[in-house]
Short mmCIF file of C-alpha atoms and ligand atoms in Angstrom, two decimals:
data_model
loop_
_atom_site.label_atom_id
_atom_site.label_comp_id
_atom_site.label_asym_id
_atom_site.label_seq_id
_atom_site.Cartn_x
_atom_site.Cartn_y
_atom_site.Cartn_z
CA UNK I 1 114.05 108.83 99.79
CA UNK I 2 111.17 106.28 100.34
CA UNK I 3 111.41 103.16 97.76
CA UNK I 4 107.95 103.30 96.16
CA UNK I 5 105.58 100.00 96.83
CA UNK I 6 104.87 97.06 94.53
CA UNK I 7 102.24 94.84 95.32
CA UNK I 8 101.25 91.83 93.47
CA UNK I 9 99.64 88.53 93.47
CA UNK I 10 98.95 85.14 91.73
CA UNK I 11 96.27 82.58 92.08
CA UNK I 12 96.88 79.01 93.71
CA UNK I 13 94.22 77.66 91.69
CA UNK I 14 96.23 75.32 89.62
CA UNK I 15 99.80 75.06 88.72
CA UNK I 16 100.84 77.90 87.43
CA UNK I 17 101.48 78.60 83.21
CA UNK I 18 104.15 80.23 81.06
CA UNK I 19 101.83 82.97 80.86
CA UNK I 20 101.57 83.50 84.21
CA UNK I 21 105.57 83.25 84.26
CA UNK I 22 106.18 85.65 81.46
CA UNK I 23 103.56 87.90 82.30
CA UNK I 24 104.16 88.22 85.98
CA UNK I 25 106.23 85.82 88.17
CA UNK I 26 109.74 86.88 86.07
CA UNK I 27 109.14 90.31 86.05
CA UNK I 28 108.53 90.29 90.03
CA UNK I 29 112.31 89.41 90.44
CA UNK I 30 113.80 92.61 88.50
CA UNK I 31 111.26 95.03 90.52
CA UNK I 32 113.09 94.12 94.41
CA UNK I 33 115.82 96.45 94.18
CA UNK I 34 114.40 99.25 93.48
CA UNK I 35 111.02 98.87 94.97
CA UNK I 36 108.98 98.05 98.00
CA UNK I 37 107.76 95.14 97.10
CA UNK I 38 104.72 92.45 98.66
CA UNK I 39 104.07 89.32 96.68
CA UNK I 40 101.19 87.58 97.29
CA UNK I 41 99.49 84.16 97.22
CA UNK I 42 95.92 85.23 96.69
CA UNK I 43 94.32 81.72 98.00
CA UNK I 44 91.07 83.86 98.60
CA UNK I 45 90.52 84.61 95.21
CA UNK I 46 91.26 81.14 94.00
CA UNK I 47 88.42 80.04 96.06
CA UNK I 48 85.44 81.92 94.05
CA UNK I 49 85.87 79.07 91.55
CA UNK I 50 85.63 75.84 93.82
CA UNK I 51 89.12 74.40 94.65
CA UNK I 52 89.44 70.67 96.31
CA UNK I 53 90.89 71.96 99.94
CA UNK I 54 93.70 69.30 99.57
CA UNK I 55 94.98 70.27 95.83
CA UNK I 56 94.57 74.23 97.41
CA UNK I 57 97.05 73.64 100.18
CA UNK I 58 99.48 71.83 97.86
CA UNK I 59 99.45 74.26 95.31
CA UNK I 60 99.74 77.16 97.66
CA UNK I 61 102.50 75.83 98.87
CA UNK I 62 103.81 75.11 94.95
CA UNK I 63 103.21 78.69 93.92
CA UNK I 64 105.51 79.87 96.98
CA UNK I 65 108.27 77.42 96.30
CA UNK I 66 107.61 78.99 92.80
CA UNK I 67 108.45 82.34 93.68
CA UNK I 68 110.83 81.65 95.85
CA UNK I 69 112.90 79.90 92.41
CA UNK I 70 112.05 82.37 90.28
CA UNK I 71 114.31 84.49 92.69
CA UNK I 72 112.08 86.20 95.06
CA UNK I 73 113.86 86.88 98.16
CA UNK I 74 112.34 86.99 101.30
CA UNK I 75 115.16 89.20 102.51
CA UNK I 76 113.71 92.09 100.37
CA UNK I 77 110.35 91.54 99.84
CA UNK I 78 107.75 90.77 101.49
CA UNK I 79 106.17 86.92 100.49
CA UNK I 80 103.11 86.04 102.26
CA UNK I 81 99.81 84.10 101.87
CA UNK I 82 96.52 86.47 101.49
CA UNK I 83 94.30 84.35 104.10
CA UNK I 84 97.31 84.67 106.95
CA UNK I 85 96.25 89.02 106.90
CA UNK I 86 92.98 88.93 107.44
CA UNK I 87 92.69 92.72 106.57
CA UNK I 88 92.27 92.06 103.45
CA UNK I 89 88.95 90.40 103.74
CA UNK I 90 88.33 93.45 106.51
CA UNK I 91 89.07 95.87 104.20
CA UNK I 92 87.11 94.31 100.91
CA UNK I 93 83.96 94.30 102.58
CA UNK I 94 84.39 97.86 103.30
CA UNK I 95 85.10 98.54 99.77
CA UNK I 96 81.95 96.52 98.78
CA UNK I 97 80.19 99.30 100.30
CA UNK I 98 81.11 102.00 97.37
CA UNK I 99 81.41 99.56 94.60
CA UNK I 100 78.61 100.10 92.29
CA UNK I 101 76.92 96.65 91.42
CA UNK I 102 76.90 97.42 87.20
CA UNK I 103 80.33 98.20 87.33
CA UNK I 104 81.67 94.37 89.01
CA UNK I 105 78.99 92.98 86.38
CA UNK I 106 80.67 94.11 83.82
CA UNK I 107 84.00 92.97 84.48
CA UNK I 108 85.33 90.42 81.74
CA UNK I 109 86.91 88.07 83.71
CA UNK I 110 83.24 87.48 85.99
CA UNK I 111 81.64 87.43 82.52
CA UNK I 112 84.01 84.73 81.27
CA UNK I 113 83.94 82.75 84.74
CA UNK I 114 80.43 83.06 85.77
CA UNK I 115 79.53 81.67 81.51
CA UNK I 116 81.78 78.46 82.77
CA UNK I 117 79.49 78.03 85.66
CA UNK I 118 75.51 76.51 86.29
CA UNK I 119 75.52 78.92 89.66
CA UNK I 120 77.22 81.57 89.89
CA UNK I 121 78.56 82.77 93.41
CA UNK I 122 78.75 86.14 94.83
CA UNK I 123 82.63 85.84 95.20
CA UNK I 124 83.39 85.26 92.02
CA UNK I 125 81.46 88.73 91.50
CA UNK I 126 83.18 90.43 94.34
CA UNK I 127 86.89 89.16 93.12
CA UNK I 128 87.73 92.48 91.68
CA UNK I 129 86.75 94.48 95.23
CA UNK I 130 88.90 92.02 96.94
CA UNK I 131 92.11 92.61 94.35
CA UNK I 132 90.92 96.57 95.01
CA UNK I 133 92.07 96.05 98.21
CA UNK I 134 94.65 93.81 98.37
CA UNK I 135 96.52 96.59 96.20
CA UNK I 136 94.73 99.47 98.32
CA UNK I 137 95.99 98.07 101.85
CA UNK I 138 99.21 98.33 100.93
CA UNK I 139 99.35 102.05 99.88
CA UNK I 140 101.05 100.45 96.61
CA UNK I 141 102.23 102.95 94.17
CA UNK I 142 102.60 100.05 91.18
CA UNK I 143 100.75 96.88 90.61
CA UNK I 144 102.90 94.42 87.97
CA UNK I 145 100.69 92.13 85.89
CA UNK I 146 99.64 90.60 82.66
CA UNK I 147 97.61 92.99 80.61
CA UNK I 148 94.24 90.87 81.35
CA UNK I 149 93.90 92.61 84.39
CA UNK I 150 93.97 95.69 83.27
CA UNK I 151 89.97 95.60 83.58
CA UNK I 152 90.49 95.31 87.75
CA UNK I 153 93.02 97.50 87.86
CA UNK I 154 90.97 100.20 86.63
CA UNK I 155 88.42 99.43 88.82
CA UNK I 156 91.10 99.75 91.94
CA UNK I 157 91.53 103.09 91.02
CA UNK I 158 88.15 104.17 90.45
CA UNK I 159 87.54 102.26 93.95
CA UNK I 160 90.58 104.43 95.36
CA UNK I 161 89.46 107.78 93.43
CA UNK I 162 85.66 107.34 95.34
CA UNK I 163 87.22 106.23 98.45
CA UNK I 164 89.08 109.03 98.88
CA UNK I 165 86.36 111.69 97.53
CA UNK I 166 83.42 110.76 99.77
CA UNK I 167 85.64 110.02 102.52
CA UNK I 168 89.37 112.37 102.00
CA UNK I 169 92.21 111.52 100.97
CA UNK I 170 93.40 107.78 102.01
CA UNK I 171 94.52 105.73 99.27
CA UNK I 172 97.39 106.22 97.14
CA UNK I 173 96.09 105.66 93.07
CA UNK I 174 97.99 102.51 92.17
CA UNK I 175 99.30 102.35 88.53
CA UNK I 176 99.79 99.14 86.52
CA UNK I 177 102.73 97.86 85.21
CA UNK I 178 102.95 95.42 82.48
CA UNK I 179 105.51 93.83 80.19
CA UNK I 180 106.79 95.35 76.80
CA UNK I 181 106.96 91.53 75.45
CA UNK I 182 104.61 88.85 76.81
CA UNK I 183 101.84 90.82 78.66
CA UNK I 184 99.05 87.99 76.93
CA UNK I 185 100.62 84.51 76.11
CA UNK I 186 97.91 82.72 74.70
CA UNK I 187 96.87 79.23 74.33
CA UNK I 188 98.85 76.55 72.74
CA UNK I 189 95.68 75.29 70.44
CA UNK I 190 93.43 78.14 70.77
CA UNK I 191 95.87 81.01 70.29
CA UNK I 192 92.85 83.29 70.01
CA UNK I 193 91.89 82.94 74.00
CA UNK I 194 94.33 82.99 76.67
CA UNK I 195 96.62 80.47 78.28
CA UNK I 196 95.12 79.71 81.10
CA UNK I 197 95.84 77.20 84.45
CA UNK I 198 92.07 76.36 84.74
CA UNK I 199 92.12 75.06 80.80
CA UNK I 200 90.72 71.91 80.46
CA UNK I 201 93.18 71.01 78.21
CA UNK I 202 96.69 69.97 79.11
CA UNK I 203 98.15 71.20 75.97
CA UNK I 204 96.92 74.65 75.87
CA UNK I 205 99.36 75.64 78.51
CA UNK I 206 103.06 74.71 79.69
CA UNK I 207 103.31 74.40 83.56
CA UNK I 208 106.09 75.89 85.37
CA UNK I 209 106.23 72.11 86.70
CA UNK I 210 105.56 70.10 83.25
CA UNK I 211 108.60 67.58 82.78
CA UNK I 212 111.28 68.91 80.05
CA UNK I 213 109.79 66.39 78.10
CA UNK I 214 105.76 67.37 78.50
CA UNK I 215 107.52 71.07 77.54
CA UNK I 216 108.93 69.98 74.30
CA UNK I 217 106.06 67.68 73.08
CA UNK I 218 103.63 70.49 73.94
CA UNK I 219 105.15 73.09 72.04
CA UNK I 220 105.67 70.63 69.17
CA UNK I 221 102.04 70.38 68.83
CA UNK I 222 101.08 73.65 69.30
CA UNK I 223 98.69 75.14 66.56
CA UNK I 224 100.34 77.27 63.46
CA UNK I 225 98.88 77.40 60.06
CA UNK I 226 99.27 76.11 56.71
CA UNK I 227 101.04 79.39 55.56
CA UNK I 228 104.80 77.79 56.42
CA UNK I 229 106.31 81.82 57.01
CA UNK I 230 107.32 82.50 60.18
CA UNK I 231 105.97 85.75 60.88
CA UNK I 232 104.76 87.97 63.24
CA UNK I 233 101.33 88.85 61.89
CA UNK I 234 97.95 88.69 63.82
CA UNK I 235 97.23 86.41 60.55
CA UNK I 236 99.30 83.83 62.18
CA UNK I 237 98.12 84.35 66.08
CA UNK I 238 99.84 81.04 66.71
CA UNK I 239 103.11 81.72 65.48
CA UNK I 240 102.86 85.33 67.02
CA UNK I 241 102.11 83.82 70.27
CA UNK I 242 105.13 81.52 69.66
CA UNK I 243 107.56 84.50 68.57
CA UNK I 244 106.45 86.47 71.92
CA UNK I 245 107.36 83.14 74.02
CA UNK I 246 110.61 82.81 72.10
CA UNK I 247 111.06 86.65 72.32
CA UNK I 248 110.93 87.07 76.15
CA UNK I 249 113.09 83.90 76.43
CA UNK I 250 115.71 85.49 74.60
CA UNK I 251 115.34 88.90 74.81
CA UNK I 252 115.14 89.02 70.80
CA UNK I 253 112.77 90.97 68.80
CA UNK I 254 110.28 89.36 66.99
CA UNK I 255 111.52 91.35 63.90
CA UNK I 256 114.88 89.83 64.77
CA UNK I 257 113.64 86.15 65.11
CA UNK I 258 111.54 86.34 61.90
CA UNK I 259 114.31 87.14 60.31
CA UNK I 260 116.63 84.36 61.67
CA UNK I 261 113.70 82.20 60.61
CA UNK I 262 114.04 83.06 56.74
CA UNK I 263 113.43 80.18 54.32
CA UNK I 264 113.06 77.86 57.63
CA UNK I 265 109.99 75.77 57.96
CA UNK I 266 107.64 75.64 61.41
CA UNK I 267 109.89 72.67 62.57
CA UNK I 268 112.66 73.82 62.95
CA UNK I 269 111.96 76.80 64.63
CA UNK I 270 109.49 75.12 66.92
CA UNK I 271 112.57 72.68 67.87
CA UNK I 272 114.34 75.55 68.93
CA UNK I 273 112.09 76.98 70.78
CA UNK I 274 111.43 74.06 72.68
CA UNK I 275 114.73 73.92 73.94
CA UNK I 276 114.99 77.85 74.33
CA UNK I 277 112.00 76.90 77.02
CA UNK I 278 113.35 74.08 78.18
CA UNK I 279 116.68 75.77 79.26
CA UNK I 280 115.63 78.77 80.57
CA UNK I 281 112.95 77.06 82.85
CA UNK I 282 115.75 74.66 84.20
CA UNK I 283 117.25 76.29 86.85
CA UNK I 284 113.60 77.52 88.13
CA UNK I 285 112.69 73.65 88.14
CA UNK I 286 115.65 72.31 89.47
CA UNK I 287 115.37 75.35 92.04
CA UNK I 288 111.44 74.27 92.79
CA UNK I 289 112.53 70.76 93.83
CA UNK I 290 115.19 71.78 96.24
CA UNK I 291 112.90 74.48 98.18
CA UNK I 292 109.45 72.79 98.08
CA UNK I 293 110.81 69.71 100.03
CA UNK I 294 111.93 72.34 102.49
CA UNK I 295 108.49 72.75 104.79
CA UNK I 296 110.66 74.75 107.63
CA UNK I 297 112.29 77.32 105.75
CA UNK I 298 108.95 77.58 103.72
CA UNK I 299 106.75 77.93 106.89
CA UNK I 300 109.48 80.90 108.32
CA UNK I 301 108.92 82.53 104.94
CA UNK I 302 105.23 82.92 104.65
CA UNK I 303 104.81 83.83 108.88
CA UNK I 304 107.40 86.20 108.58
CA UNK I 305 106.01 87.79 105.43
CA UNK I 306 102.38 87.67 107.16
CA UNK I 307 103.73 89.58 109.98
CA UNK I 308 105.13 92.44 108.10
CA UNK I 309 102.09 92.82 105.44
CA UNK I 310 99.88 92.69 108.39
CA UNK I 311 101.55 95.22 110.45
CA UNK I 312 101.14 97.75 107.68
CA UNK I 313 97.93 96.55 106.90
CA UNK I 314 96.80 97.53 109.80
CA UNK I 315 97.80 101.09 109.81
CA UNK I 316 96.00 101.25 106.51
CA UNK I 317 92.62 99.75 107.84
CA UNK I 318 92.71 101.60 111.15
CA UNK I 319 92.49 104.79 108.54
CA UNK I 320 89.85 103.54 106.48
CA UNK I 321 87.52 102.23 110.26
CA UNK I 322 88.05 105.88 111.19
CA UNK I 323 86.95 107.81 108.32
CA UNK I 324 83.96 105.81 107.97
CA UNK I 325 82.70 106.14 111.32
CA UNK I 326 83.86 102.83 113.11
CA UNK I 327 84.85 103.13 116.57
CA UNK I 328 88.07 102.53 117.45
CA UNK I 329 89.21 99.06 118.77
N1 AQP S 1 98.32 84.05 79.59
C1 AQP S 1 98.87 85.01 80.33
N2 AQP S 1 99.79 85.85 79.79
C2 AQP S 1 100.37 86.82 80.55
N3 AQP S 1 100.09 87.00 81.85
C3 AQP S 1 99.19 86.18 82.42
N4 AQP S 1 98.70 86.09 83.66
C4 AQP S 1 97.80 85.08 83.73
N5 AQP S 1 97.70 84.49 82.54
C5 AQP S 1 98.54 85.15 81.71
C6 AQP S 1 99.10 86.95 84.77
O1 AQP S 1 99.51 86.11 85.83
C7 AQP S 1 99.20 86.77 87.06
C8 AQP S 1 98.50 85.85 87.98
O2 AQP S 1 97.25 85.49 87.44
P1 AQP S 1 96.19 84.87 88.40
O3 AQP S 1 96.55 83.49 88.72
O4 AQP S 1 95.99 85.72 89.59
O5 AQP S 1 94.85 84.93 87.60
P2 AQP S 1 94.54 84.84 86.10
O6 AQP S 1 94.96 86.09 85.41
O7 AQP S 1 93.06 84.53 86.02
O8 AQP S 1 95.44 83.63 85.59
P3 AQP S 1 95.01 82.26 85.01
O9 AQP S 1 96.23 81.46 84.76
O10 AQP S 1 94.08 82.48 83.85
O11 AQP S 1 94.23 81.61 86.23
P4 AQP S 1 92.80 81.00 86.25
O12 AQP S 1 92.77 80.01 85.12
O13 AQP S 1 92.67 80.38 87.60
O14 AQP S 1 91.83 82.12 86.06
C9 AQP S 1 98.39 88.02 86.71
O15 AQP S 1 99.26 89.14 86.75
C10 AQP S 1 97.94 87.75 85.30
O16 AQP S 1 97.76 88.95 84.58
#
């Protein structure tokens, strides 16, 4: 039988967080045995908020050393940068065409972004019909993400659903997939908005690449309360965001960590913590060092992935040039 296809992505436009981590990267890894699987570096998207071209190509080339730590393996999936398969632009403009306008200008995340900016850009509006069909070229049956794309996700399928109703039947409907614990870490010192790699501040997120050090002093001053009861209560958002980190760390439930936490002040359980962090992100870092120093190997892996997405990219777009009337090349 057919493995059925994964397809995700992540941003190079910074280094990436602990949420991105928990709420993606780690859960890639589990997902390449039993699936299909293409994992993306969406450098495209990252540009609809303005990147400096030489902090772009570093941290594309960061995010797949990243990947590559966390335990992807180029032997069974396929790891490739977005701009190398140009069918993705090919086929977002195409699903521009059937995307109403109300719909993209409602999307939270262009809400959020566009607020940020003076003048706002039409890519940053047309982000989620470019994710439509990154997932859409593929023919993926499951897209694995944090839960604040669930917004674009929707839209994929609605884009899919359309697609195939004015047109017939092309697209398989992609569901998403997202993570019992850890599908929305959230800031260090705003734990009511997201942790984010475009934060201006440094100690609202942990990098994949912050020292052990930067780790442990960040999540000594992240925000609590003054209640001193480590609970899991949207009361406490910062402690709850704290349980989930320690939780997916661990594999714990945050019933069973409040509970080890009885009678024990914020200090002590932040202390652990930090070095729950600190050791499970140690063989990723030490990992990171060894393979982003490696240019060769790196270069094979992302032209070798490239090849492969784009050959079945193009089977999918020389469907979708057909049924809308293009003639054939
Ligand atoms: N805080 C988070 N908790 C859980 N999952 C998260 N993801 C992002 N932040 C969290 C998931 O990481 C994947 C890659 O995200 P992305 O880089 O493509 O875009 P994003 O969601 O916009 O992530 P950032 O870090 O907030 O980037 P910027 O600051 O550039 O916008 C996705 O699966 C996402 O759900």
């Amino acid at each position: 039988m057919e493995k059925k296809r994964v397809f995700s992505g992540i941003q190079p436009s910074g280094s990436l967080t602990l949420g991105n981590y928990i709420g993606a990267l780690s859960n890639f890894v589990g997902l390449q045995e039993e699936y299909d699987c293409l994992y993306c570096i969406v450098d495209l998207h990252a540009i609809t908020v303005f990147q400096e071209p030489k902090d772009l190509r570093k941290n594309t080339l960061d995010v797949l050393s990243l990947y590559l730590a966390a335990g992807l393996d180029p032997e069974k999936s396929t790891i490739f940068i977005q701009s190398h398969v140009p069918q993705h632009a090919e086929l977002g403009w195409c699903l521009n065409t059937i995307t109403p306008l109300g719909q993209l200008q409602r999307m939270t995340q262009f809400k959020d972004k566009s607020s940020k900016t003076k003048e706002v850009d039409a890519g940053l509006l047309n982000y989620p019909t470019l994710m439509a069909a990154d997932i859409l070229l593929y023919q993926s049956d499951f897209v694995p993400v944090g839960i604040d794309q669930k917004q674009h996700l929707e839209l994929t399928r609605d884009i899919a659903q359309r697609f195939n109703s004015k047109y017939s039947d092309t697209f398989v409907v992609p569901e998403i997939m997202t993570p019992k614990v850890g599908a929305k870490i959230m800031s260090l010192q705003e734990p009511e908005y997201k942790m984010s790699k475009s934060s201006d501040n440094k100690d609202s997120y942990i990098l994949l690449l912050d020292s052990e050090d930067e780790t442990r002093k960040k999540i000594k001053k992240a925000v609590t309360d003054s209640i001193g009861v480590v609970n899991y209560t949207d009361d406490q958002p910062g402690l709850k965001n704290l349980i989930t980190i320690y939780s997916s760390f661990t594999g714990k439930t945050p019933e069973e960590i409040v509970k080890d936490y009885e009678n024990i002040g914020y200090g002590v359980f932040k202390d652990d913590l930090a070095e729950i962090v600190v050791e499970g992100l140690r063989p990723l870092r030490t990992r990171f060092e060894e393979i982003r120093s490696d240019k060769e190997y790196l270069e094979k892996v992302y032209k070798e992935g490239a090849q492969k997405a784009s050959y079945l990219g193009t089977k999918t777009l020389r469907k979708v040039h057909k049924k809308m009337g293009f003639i054939a090349r």
